[in-house]
Coordinates of C-alpha atoms and ligand atoms in Angstrom, one line a residue:
Chain A
X1 CA 167.7 170.0 66.7
X2 CA 168.8 168.1 69.7
X3 CA 167.5 164.7 69.0
X4 CA 170.6 163.1 70.4
X5 CA 169.2 163.1 74.0
X6 CA 169.4 159.4 74.3
X7 CA 173.0 159.1 73.3
X8 CA 175.3 157.9 76.0
X9 CA 179.0 158.3 76.0
X10 CA 181.1 157.2 74.4
X11 CA 179.7 158.6 71.2
X12 CA 182.4 157.6 68.8
X13 CA 181.2 154.0 68.5
X14 CA 178.0 155.5 67.0
X15 CA 180.0 156.4 63.8
X16 CA 178.1 154.7 61.1
X17 CA 180.0 151.8 59.7
X18 CA 178.2 151.8 56.4
X19 CA 180.3 154.5 54.8
X20 CA 182.2 153.5 51.7
X21 CA 185.4 154.6 53.3
X22 CA 186.9 154.7 56.7
X23 CA 187.2 158.3 57.8
X24 CA 189.7 158.4 60.5
X25 CA 190.1 161.7 62.4
X26 CA 193.5 163.2 62.8
X27 CA 195.0 162.5 66.2
X28 CA 195.7 165.1 68.8
X29 CA 199.4 164.7 68.1
X30 CA 198.9 165.2 64.4
X31 CA 196.9 168.3 65.0
X32 CA 199.5 169.8 67.3
X33 CA 202.2 169.1 64.8
X34 CA 200.5 171.0 62.0
X35 CA 201.1 174.6 61.1
X36 CA 198.2 176.8 62.0
X37 CA 196.3 178.0 59.0
X38 CA 194.3 180.5 61.0
X39 CA 195.0 181.6 64.5
X40 CA 192.5 183.6 66.4
X41 CA 193.7 185.5 69.3
X42 CA 191.6 187.1 72.0
X43 CA 188.8 187.9 69.6
X44 CA 185.9 190.1 70.8
X45 CA 183.0 190.9 68.6
X46 CA 180.2 193.3 69.2
X47 CA 176.9 193.9 67.4
X48 CA 176.4 197.5 68.6
X49 CA 176.4 197.3 72.4
X50 CA 175.8 193.6 72.4
X51 CA 178.9 191.4 72.7
X52 CA 178.6 188.3 70.6
X53 CA 182.1 186.8 71.1
X54 CA 184.2 187.1 74.2
X55 CA 187.9 186.5 74.2
X56 CA 188.0 183.7 71.7
X57 CA 191.4 182.1 71.2
X58 CA 191.5 179.2 68.7
X59 CA 194.1 177.6 66.5
X60 CA 192.8 176.2 63.2
X61 CA 195.4 173.8 61.9
X62 CA 196.0 173.4 58.2
X63 CA 194.3 170.6 56.2
X64 CA 192.1 169.7 59.0
X65 CA 188.3 169.9 59.6
X66 CA 187.4 172.0 62.6
X67 CA 183.8 171.7 63.8
X68 CA 182.1 174.5 65.7
X69 CA 179.3 173.3 68.0
X70 CA 177.2 174.9 70.6
X71 CA 173.6 175.9 71.3
X72 CA 171.7 178.2 69.0
X73 CA 172.7 181.9 69.3
X74 CA 176.1 181.1 70.9
X75 CA 178.0 182.9 68.2
X76 CA 179.1 180.1 65.8
X77 CA 178.0 182.0 62.7
X78 CA 179.4 185.2 64.0
X79 CA 182.8 183.6 64.5
X80 CA 182.7 182.1 61.1
X81 CA 181.8 185.4 59.5
X82 CA 184.8 187.0 61.3
X83 CA 187.1 184.6 59.3
X84 CA 186.2 186.1 55.9
X85 CA 185.2 189.5 57.2
X86 CA 181.6 189.1 56.1
X87 CA 180.6 190.9 59.3
X88 CA 181.9 194.0 57.7
X89 CA 178.6 194.1 55.8
X90 CA 176.6 194.5 59.0
X91 CA 176.4 198.1 60.2
X92 CA 177.5 199.1 63.6
X93 CA 179.7 196.1 64.4
X94 CA 183.1 196.2 66.2
X95 CA 185.9 193.6 66.4
X96 CA 188.8 193.4 68.7
X97 CA 191.7 191.0 68.9
X98 CA 193.6 189.4 66.1
X99 CA 193.0 186.9 63.4
X100 CA 196.1 185.6 61.5
X101 CA 195.7 183.8 58.2
X102 CA 199.0 182.3 56.9
X103 CA 201.0 184.5 59.1
X104 CA 199.2 187.7 58.0
X105 CA 196.6 189.7 59.9
X106 CA 193.2 189.8 58.2
X107 CA 191.7 192.4 60.4
X108 CA 192.2 196.1 60.0
X109 CA 191.3 198.6 57.3
X110 CA 194.3 197.9 55.1
X111 CA 193.4 194.3 54.3
X112 CA 192.0 193.6 50.8
X113 CA 188.8 191.9 51.7
X114 CA 188.1 190.9 48.2
X115 CA 191.3 189.0 47.9
X116 CA 190.7 187.5 51.4
X117 CA 187.3 186.2 50.4
X118 CA 188.7 184.6 47.3
X119 CA 190.9 182.5 49.6
X120 CA 188.3 182.0 52.3
X121 CA 185.1 180.6 50.7
X122 CA 181.8 180.4 52.6
X123 CA 178.6 178.3 52.5
X124 CA 175.8 180.1 54.3
X125 CA 173.4 178.7 56.8
X126 CA 170.5 179.6 54.6
X127 CA 171.1 178.6 51.0
X128 CA 171.1 181.7 48.8
X129 CA 171.5 180.8 45.1
X130 CA 171.5 183.7 42.7
X131 CA 168.3 184.0 40.7
X132 CA 170.2 182.8 37.6
X133 CA 170.8 179.5 35.9
X134 CA 172.5 176.7 37.7
X135 CA 175.5 177.1 35.4
X136 CA 175.8 180.9 36.1
X137 CA 175.6 180.3 39.8
X138 CA 178.6 178.1 39.8
X139 CA 180.5 180.0 37.2
X140 CA 180.0 183.3 39.0
X141 CA 183.0 183.1 41.3
X142 CA 185.5 182.2 38.6
X143 CA 184.0 184.8 36.3
X144 CA 184.5 187.7 38.8
X145 CA 188.0 186.4 39.4
X146 CA 188.6 187.0 35.7
X147 CA 188.3 183.4 34.3
X148 CA 187.0 183.6 30.7
X149 CA 186.2 181.0 28.1
X150 CA 183.1 178.9 28.0
X151 CA 185.0 175.6 27.9
X152 CA 187.2 176.5 30.9
X153 CA 184.2 177.6 32.9
X154 CA 182.2 174.5 31.9
X155 CA 185.0 172.3 33.2
X156 CA 185.1 174.2 36.5
X157 CA 181.3 174.0 36.8
X158 CA 181.2 170.3 36.1
X159 CA 184.0 169.5 38.5
X160 CA 182.5 171.6 41.3
X161 CA 179.0 170.1 40.8
X162 CA 180.4 166.6 40.8
X163 CA 182.2 167.3 44.0
X164 CA 179.2 168.7 45.7
X165 CA 177.3 165.5 44.7
X166 CA 174.8 167.5 42.5
X167 CA 176.1 166.9 39.0
X168 CA 173.9 163.8 38.2
X169 CA 170.8 165.7 39.3
X170 CA 171.4 168.9 37.3
X171 CA 173.6 168.0 34.4
X172 CA 170.6 168.2 32.0
X173 CA 169.2 171.4 33.5
X174 CA 172.3 173.6 33.8
X175 CA 170.4 176.4 32.1
X176 CA 167.3 176.2 34.4
X177 CA 166.9 178.7 37.1
X178 CA 168.6 177.7 40.3
X179 CA 165.5 178.7 42.2
X180 CA 163.7 175.8 40.7
X181 CA 165.9 173.3 42.5
X182 CA 164.8 171.7 45.7
X183 CA 166.0 173.1 49.0
X184 CA 168.7 170.4 49.4
X185 CA 169.8 170.8 45.8
X186 CA 170.1 174.5 46.3
X187 CA 172.3 173.9 49.4
X188 CA 174.6 171.6 47.4
X189 CA 174.6 174.2 44.6
X190 CA 175.9 176.8 47.1
X191 CA 178.6 174.3 48.1
X192 CA 179.5 173.8 44.5
X193 CA 179.6 177.6 44.0
X194 CA 182.0 178.0 46.9
X195 CA 184.2 175.2 45.6
X196 CA 184.4 176.7 42.1
X197 CA 186.5 179.6 43.3
X198 CA 189.1 177.1 44.7
X199 CA 189.6 178.7 48.1
X200 CA 192.2 177.6 50.6
X201 CA 189.8 177.7 53.5
X202 CA 186.2 176.7 53.3
X203 CA 183.7 177.9 55.9
X204 CA 180.5 175.9 56.0
X205 CA 177.6 177.1 58.2
X206 CA 175.4 174.0 58.7
X207 CA 175.9 172.8 55.1
X208 CA 173.8 169.7 55.7
X209 CA 170.9 171.2 57.6
X210 CA 168.5 170.9 54.6
X211 CA 169.8 167.6 53.2
X212 CA 168.5 164.1 53.3
X213 CA 170.7 161.3 54.7
X214 CA 172.1 160.3 51.4
X215 CA 173.2 163.7 50.3
X216 CA 174.4 164.4 53.8
X217 CA 176.7 161.5 53.7
X218 CA 177.9 162.5 50.3
X219 CA 178.7 166.0 51.7
X220 CA 180.5 164.4 54.6
X221 CA 182.5 162.3 52.1
X222 CA 183.3 165.4 50.2
X223 CA 184.5 167.2 53.3
X224 CA 186.8 164.3 54.1
X225 CA 188.1 164.3 50.5
X226 CA 188.7 168.1 50.6
X227 CA 190.6 167.9 53.9
X228 CA 193.9 167.1 52.3
X229 CA 193.9 170.3 50.2
X230 CA 191.7 172.7 52.1
X231 CA 191.3 173.8 55.6
X232 CA 187.6 173.4 56.6
X233 CA 185.6 175.0 59.3
X234 CA 182.1 173.6 59.7
X235 CA 179.3 174.6 62.0
X236 CA 176.9 171.8 62.8
X237 CA 174.1 171.1 65.3
X238 CA 174.5 167.4 64.7
X239 CA 176.9 165.9 67.2
X240 CA 177.3 162.7 65.2
X241 CA 178.2 164.7 62.2
X242 CA 180.8 166.7 64.1
X243 CA 182.2 163.4 65.4
X244 CA 182.1 161.9 61.9
X245 CA 183.7 164.6 59.9
X246 CA 185.9 166.7 62.1
X247 CA 189.5 166.5 63.4
X248 CA 189.1 169.3 65.9
X249 CA 186.0 170.4 67.7
X250 CA 185.4 173.7 69.3
X251 CA 182.5 174.1 71.7
X252 CA 181.0 177.6 72.0
X253 CA 178.6 178.7 74.7
X254 CA 177.2 182.2 75.0
X255 CA 179.9 183.8 73.0
X256 CA 182.7 182.1 74.7
X257 CA 184.9 179.3 73.5
X258 CA 184.5 176.8 76.3
X259 CA 186.6 174.0 75.0
X260 CA 188.5 173.1 71.9
X261 CA 190.6 170.0 71.2
X262 CA 190.9 167.0 69.0
X263 CA 187.5 165.5 68.2
X264 CA 188.4 162.2 69.6
X265 CA 189.4 163.8 72.9
X266 CA 186.5 166.2 73.1
X267 CA 183.8 163.6 72.5
X268 CA 185.3 160.8 74.6
X269 CA 186.8 162.8 77.3
X270 CA 185.6 166.4 77.6
X271 CA 187.5 168.5 80.0
X272 CA 184.6 170.7 81.0
X273 CA 181.3 169.8 82.5
X274 CA 179.4 172.1 80.1
X275 CA 180.9 170.4 77.1
X276 CA 179.9 167.0 78.4
X277 CA 176.4 168.1 79.2
X278 CA 176.1 169.6 75.7
X279 CA 177.4 166.7 73.7
X280 CA 175.4 164.2 75.6
X281 CA 172.3 166.3 75.0
X282 CA 171.6 167.2 78.6
X283 CA 171.2 170.9 77.7
X284 CA 171.3 173.1 74.6
Chain B
X1 CA 133.3 164.1 71.3
X2 CA 131.3 167.2 71.9
X3 CA 130.2 169.3 68.9
X4 CA 129.6 172.5 70.7
X5 CA 132.8 174.1 69.4
X6 CA 131.4 174.2 65.9
X7 CA 127.9 175.5 66.6
X8 CA 127.1 179.0 65.7
X9 CA 126.5 181.4 68.5
X10 CA 125.0 184.9 68.6
X11 CA 128.5 186.2 68.7
X12 CA 129.9 184.3 65.8
X13 CA 126.8 185.2 63.7
X14 CA 127.3 188.8 64.5
X15 CA 130.9 188.6 63.5
X16 CA 130.0 186.9 60.2
X17 CA 127.5 189.7 59.5
X18 CA 130.1 192.4 60.3
X19 CA 132.5 190.7 58.0
X20 CA 130.0 190.6 55.2
X21 CA 129.0 194.2 55.7
X22 CA 132.6 195.2 55.4
X23 CA 133.1 193.3 52.2
X24 CA 130.0 195.0 50.7
X25 CA 131.4 198.4 51.7
X26 CA 134.7 197.6 50.0
X27 CA 132.9 196.4 46.9
X28 CA 130.9 199.6 46.8
X29 CA 134.1 201.7 47.0
X30 CA 135.7 199.8 44.3
X31 CA 132.7 199.9 42.0
X32 CA 132.4 203.6 42.5
X33 CA 135.9 204.1 41.3
X34 CA 135.4 201.8 38.3
X35 CA 132.0 203.4 37.5
X36 CA 133.5 206.9 37.3
X37 CA 136.3 205.7 35.2
X38 CA 133.9 204.0 32.8
X39 CA 131.7 207.1 32.6
X40 CA 134.8 209.2 31.8
X41 CA 136.0 206.9 29.1
X42 CA 132.5 206.5 27.7
X43 CA 132.2 210.3 27.4
X44 CA 135.6 210.7 25.7
X45 CA 134.9 207.9 23.3
X46 CA 131.5 209.1 22.5
X47 CA 132.8 212.6 21.8
X48 CA 136.1 211.6 20.2
X49 CA 135.7 208.4 18.2
X50 CA 133.8 210.0 15.3
X51 CA 136.6 212.4 14.9
X52 CA 139.4 209.9 15.2
X53 CA 140.7 209.2 11.7
X54 CA 143.9 209.2 9.6
X55 CA 143.5 212.9 9.0
X56 CA 143.7 213.7 12.7
X57 CA 147.0 211.8 12.9
X58 CA 148.6 213.4 9.9
X59 CA 147.4 217.1 10.0
X60 CA 148.7 220.1 11.9
X61 CA 146.7 222.5 14.1
X62 CA 144.3 224.6 12.0
X63 CA 141.8 227.4 12.3
X64 CA 139.2 224.9 11.1
X65 CA 138.4 222.1 13.5
X66 CA 137.7 219.6 10.8
X67 CA 141.2 220.2 9.3
X68 CA 143.0 220.2 12.7
X69 CA 145.3 217.3 13.6
X70 CA 147.9 216.2 16.1
X71 CA 150.8 215.2 13.8
X72 CA 153.2 217.7 15.4
X73 CA 152.0 217.2 18.9
X74 CA 152.2 213.4 18.7
X75 CA 155.7 213.4 17.2
X76 CA 156.8 216.0 19.8
X77 CA 155.4 213.9 22.6
X78 CA 157.3 210.8 21.4
X79 CA 160.5 212.9 21.2
X80 CA 159.9 214.2 24.7
X81 CA 159.4 210.9 26.3
X82 CA 162.3 209.3 24.5
X83 CA 164.7 212.0 25.5
X84 CA 163.2 212.1 29.0
X85 CA 163.8 208.4 29.4
X86 CA 167.4 208.7 28.0
X87 CA 168.2 211.4 30.6
X88 CA 166.3 210.2 33.6
X89 CA 167.1 206.5 33.6
X90 CA 170.9 206.7 33.9
X91 CA 170.8 209.6 36.3
X92 CA 167.9 208.2 38.4
X93 CA 169.2 204.6 38.5
X94 CA 172.7 205.9 39.2
X95 CA 171.5 208.0 42.1
X96 CA 169.5 205.1 43.5
X97 CA 172.5 202.7 43.2
X98 CA 174.6 205.2 45.0
X99 CA 172.1 205.8 47.8
X100 CA 171.3 202.1 48.3
X101 CA 174.5 200.3 47.6
X102 CA 177.3 202.8 48.3
X103 CA 176.3 205.6 50.7
X104 CA 176.9 204.9 54.3
X105 CA 174.1 205.6 56.6
X106 CA 174.7 209.2 57.6
X107 CA 172.9 212.4 58.3
X108 CA 173.9 213.7 54.9
X109 CA 172.3 210.6 53.3
X110 CA 169.0 211.0 55.2
X111 CA 168.9 214.6 54.2
X112 CA 169.3 213.8 50.5
X113 CA 166.7 211.0 50.9
X114 CA 164.3 213.4 52.5
X115 CA 164.8 215.9 49.7
X116 CA 164.2 213.4 47.0
X117 CA 160.9 212.3 48.6
X118 CA 159.9 215.9 48.9
X119 CA 160.8 216.7 45.3
X120 CA 158.6 213.9 44.2
X121 CA 155.7 215.9 45.7
X122 CA 156.5 219.3 44.2
X123 CA 153.8 220.4 41.7
X124 CA 155.1 220.0 38.2
X125 CA 154.4 223.6 37.2
X126 CA 157.2 224.6 39.6
X127 CA 159.6 222.6 37.5
X128 CA 158.2 224.3 34.4
X129 CA 159.2 227.7 35.8
X130 CA 162.6 226.3 36.8
X131 CA 163.0 224.9 33.3
X132 CA 162.1 228.3 31.8
X133 CA 164.7 230.0 33.9
X134 CA 167.4 227.4 33.6
X135 CA 167.2 225.6 30.3
X136 CA 165.3 228.1 28.1
X137 CA 167.0 231.2 29.3
X138 CA 170.2 230.5 31.2
X139 CA 171.4 227.7 29.0
X140 CA 169.9 229.3 26.0
X141 CA 168.3 226.2 24.7
X142 CA 165.2 228.2 23.7
X143 CA 161.9 226.6 23.6
X144 CA 163.3 223.4 22.1
X145 CA 162.5 219.7 22.6
X146 CA 165.7 219.5 24.5
X147 CA 164.7 222.1 27.0
X148 CA 161.3 220.5 27.3
X149 CA 162.6 217.0 27.9
X150 CA 165.2 218.3 30.4
X151 CA 162.3 220.0 32.3
X152 CA 160.3 216.7 32.2
X153 CA 163.4 214.9 33.4
X154 CA 163.4 217.1 36.5
X155 CA 159.7 216.3 37.0
X156 CA 160.2 212.5 36.8
X157 CA 163.7 212.1 38.3
X158 CA 162.6 211.9 41.9
X159 CA 160.0 209.3 40.9
X160 CA 162.5 207.2 39.0
X161 CA 165.0 207.4 41.9
X162 CA 162.4 206.4 44.5
X163 CA 161.1 203.5 42.3
X164 CA 164.7 202.3 41.6
X165 CA 165.6 202.5 45.3
X166 CA 162.5 200.5 46.1
X167 CA 163.5 197.8 43.7
X168 CA 167.1 197.7 44.9
X169 CA 165.9 197.4 48.5
X170 CA 163.7 194.4 47.5
X171 CA 166.7 192.4 46.4
X172 CA 167.5 190.2 49.4
X173 CA 170.7 190.9 51.2
X174 CA 171.6 187.2 51.0
X175 CA 172.3 187.8 47.3
X176 CA 174.8 190.5 48.0
X177 CA 176.4 188.4 50.8
X178 CA 176.7 185.4 48.5
X179 CA 178.4 187.6 45.9
X180 CA 180.8 189.2 48.3
X181 CA 181.7 185.9 49.8
X182 CA 182.7 184.6 46.4
X183 CA 185.3 187.4 46.2
X184 CA 183.2 189.8 44.0
X185 CA 183.9 193.6 44.4
X186 CA 181.0 195.9 45.2
X187 CA 180.9 197.0 41.6
X188 CA 180.7 193.4 40.4
X189 CA 178.0 192.6 42.9
X190 CA 175.9 195.6 41.9
X191 CA 176.4 195.1 38.2
X192 CA 176.1 191.3 37.9
X193 CA 173.6 190.5 40.7
X194 CA 171.8 193.4 42.2
X195 CA 170.9 195.4 39.1
X196 CA 169.7 192.4 37.1
X197 CA 167.5 191.3 40.0
X198 CA 166.1 194.8 40.4
X199 CA 165.6 195.4 36.7
X200 CA 161.9 194.4 36.4
X201 CA 161.0 196.7 39.3
X202 CA 163.2 199.5 37.9
X203 CA 161.7 199.2 34.4
X204 CA 158.1 199.3 35.8
X205 CA 159.0 202.4 37.8
X206 CA 160.6 204.0 34.7
X207 CA 157.7 203.2 32.5
X208 CA 155.2 204.6 34.9
X209 CA 157.3 207.8 35.3
X210 CA 157.5 208.1 31.5
X211 CA 153.7 207.8 31.3
X212 CA 153.5 210.6 33.8
X213 CA 155.9 212.7 31.7
X214 CA 153.7 212.0 28.6
X215 CA 150.6 213.3 30.3
X216 CA 152.2 216.5 31.8
X217 CA 151.0 219.8 30.3
X218 CA 151.6 222.3 33.1
X219 CA 155.4 222.4 33.1
X220 CA 155.5 222.6 29.3
X221 CA 152.9 225.4 29.2
X222 CA 154.9 227.2 31.9
X223 CA 158.1 227.0 29.9
X224 CA 156.3 228.1 26.8
X225 CA 155.7 225.1 24.7
X226 CA 153.6 226.0 21.6
X227 CA 150.3 224.4 20.7
X228 CA 148.9 226.3 17.8
X229 CA 151.6 227.3 15.4
X230 CA 153.8 224.2 15.2
X231 CA 153.0 223.3 11.6
X232 CA 155.9 221.0 10.9
X233 CA 157.1 217.7 12.2
X234 CA 160.0 218.4 14.7
X235 CA 162.9 216.5 13.4
X236 CA 165.7 217.3 15.8
X237 CA 166.0 217.9 19.6
X238 CA 166.6 221.6 19.0
X239 CA 163.3 222.2 17.1
X240 CA 160.4 223.9 18.7
X241 CA 157.7 221.6 19.8
X242 CA 154.2 221.0 20.9
X243 CA 152.9 218.1 23.1
X244 CA 149.7 216.1 23.1
X245 CA 148.5 217.3 26.5
X246 CA 149.3 220.9 25.6
X247 CA 147.5 220.6 22.3
X248 CA 144.5 219.0 24.1
X249 CA 144.4 221.8 26.7
X250 CA 144.5 224.4 23.9
X251 CA 141.6 222.8 22.0
X252 CA 139.5 222.1 25.0
X253 CA 139.7 225.7 26.1
X254 CA 138.3 227.0 22.9
X255 CA 134.6 228.0 22.7
X256 CA 133.7 226.1 19.5
X257 CA 132.2 222.7 20.4
X258 CA 133.8 221.1 17.3
X259 CA 137.2 221.7 18.9
X260 CA 136.1 219.8 22.0
X261 CA 135.5 216.8 19.7
X262 CA 139.0 217.1 18.2
X263 CA 140.4 217.3 21.8
X264 CA 138.4 214.2 22.8
X265 CA 139.9 212.4 19.7
X266 CA 143.4 213.5 20.7
X267 CA 142.7 212.2 24.3
X268 CA 141.8 208.8 22.8
X269 CA 145.2 208.8 21.1
X270 CA 147.0 209.9 24.3
X271 CA 145.2 207.3 26.3
X272 CA 146.0 204.6 23.8
X273 CA 149.7 205.4 24.0
X274 CA 149.6 205.5 27.8
X275 CA 147.7 202.2 27.9
X276 CA 150.4 200.7 25.7
X277 CA 153.1 201.9 28.0
X278 CA 151.4 200.5 31.0
X279 CA 150.8 197.2 29.3
X280 CA 154.5 197.1 28.7
X281 CA 155.1 197.7 32.4
X282 CA 152.8 194.9 33.3
X283 CA 154.3 192.6 30.7
X284 CA 157.9 193.3 31.9
X285 CA 156.9 192.6 35.5
X286 CA 155.1 189.4 34.5
X287 CA 157.9 188.2 32.2
X288 CA 160.8 188.8 34.6
X289 CA 158.8 188.3 37.8
X290 CA 158.3 184.7 36.7
X291 CA 162.0 184.1 36.4
X292 CA 163.0 185.8 39.6
X293 CA 161.1 184.5 42.7
X294 CA 162.8 184.5 46.0
Ligands
ATP1 N1 173.2 191.0 62.5 C1 173.1 190.9 63.8 N2 172.8 192.0 64.5 C2 172.7 191.9 65.9 N3 172.8 190.8 66.6 C3 173.1 189.7 65.9 C4 173.3 189.7 64.5 N4 173.6 188.4 64.1 C5 173.6 187.7 65.2 N5 173.4 188.4 66.3 C6 173.3 187.9 67.7 O1 174.6 187.4 68.0 C7 174.4 186.2 68.8 C8 175.2 185.1 68.0 O2 174.5 184.8 66.8 P1 175.0 183.7 65.8 O3 174.2 183.9 64.6 O4 176.4 183.8 65.6 O5 174.6 182.4 66.5 P2 174.7 180.9 66.1 O6 175.6 180.2 67.1 O7 175.1 180.8 64.6 O8 173.3 180.3 66.2 P3 172.5 179.3 65.3 O9 173.0 177.9 65.7 O10 171.1 179.4 65.7 O11 172.7 179.6 63.9 C9 173.0 186.0 68.9 O12 172.6 186.4 70.2 C10 172.3 186.8 67.9 O13 171.1 187.3 68.3
MG2 MG1 174.3 180.2 62.9

């Protein structure tokens, strides 16, 4: 994954200039002035006896894109799954600390996880379309939330597919099995499916790992567009992508949050040596 | 470039010979199985085909082999498998869904699981005796089709549960995760995603279990199913009944050789129904399997 070994700091000038739109990151001051959408406080997470997250404290500001970076196995996906309680599905796990979403704790047995997951959507690291038609895949979220009526659903499906940059490729095959789509198309389908439920927060675990450059840049455009209405947390192994799309970046290493800050700051002037080594590709 | 790497050596030749010997052995084993099967079918057809005619299908048991038929037995058997399917599918699939999708891993769960696996191995005649005590006597259902199919339900239930569990387990977890992450409840996830994905496997298991029920004679004999004196078509679940395998068993155990021919003809009918059922299972698997591929 780490083909960025030759990149020298500063990385920001490597932002491709060919994008249709300038995508300025939010500044550190802007980030600091925003209300926190999610605040994570001294979070510890254990798979059985194995601790996967240690004492993670992170503020995720509203209407911003937060990128999680770090070497494989450092706990990025685990952290992401804490935010919509998907870790509940794994047996024998334990969580300590606090996660606050819009001022309310989401941990603890009293929380309605179904309602939580309607507000916090997720795109998984491995694309996992349902073995159903393209249409049914995207319509599923609204359906289980009680949306009825073919025309309403059709509208949602179209809008979501357009946003995920997939509509043109599948508009004539909405009734074909989603499993017949290519890997990259399946990934975008999963993004469309998550958008269809219209969440507040969108968690994306390497959404572009199976995509070609064109679709990747469309997804990045999409993320930029969504930023004004959603709060987005994205895991990526691609430093340039993190630099291109995010406002805030958090660097994880071996289950610990080493450094977090505005993307401009972190990439041009990292506070910690480990962060610098990682983003310049010297280890990881 | 040297070519030595691709030249045969004594060692590689020996390995090739071993490999060939093994494949011959496997072929022999397969052919032996197929050969015995062909002989069996040949014998049955040779004995039974001349006796297979419309009269066989429309007549009742008789003292005269040339007048004897399987009308009552065939209709009874169809009643039995229909009711058995009606009882065992909801209970079996429900139990499997509970065990796979709801029950937390616990000692209690493992105990239930172990018991189901053991029950699948209990000889079916034991269920016959249970059926006699429970359905025929305690619940006073008499020797009715209802009592018979409830007994057969006991026989096939563990098989249905195990097959359904297997199919549910084959549904990748990522599907459940995707559904939960979209804000679906557990019930919605099971009903809209997991069960449809598991349906072909469940159906195959059910059909195979039903075939087994169709071929069972022992539990029905034990609970007292009649073979000889059912001279009417059973029209309701509380009627008395016969069953194809029971009827065949009765004829085959008689001294007159003509009855053996009638039995063979009835076996041909039974086999035909079983082959149809199995073909349905294969078709279902093929049809749905093509649509669902992970
Ligand atoms: N279901 C699980 N059970 C036990 N351990 C797990 C489980 N999932 C992850 N882990 C462990 O937790 C640690 C963090 O894993 P995680 O998947 O969060 O890493 P990641 O940062 O997402 O890595 P990658 O970039 O490769 O996706 C790893 O050591 C991993 O082995
Ligand atoms: Mg991961």
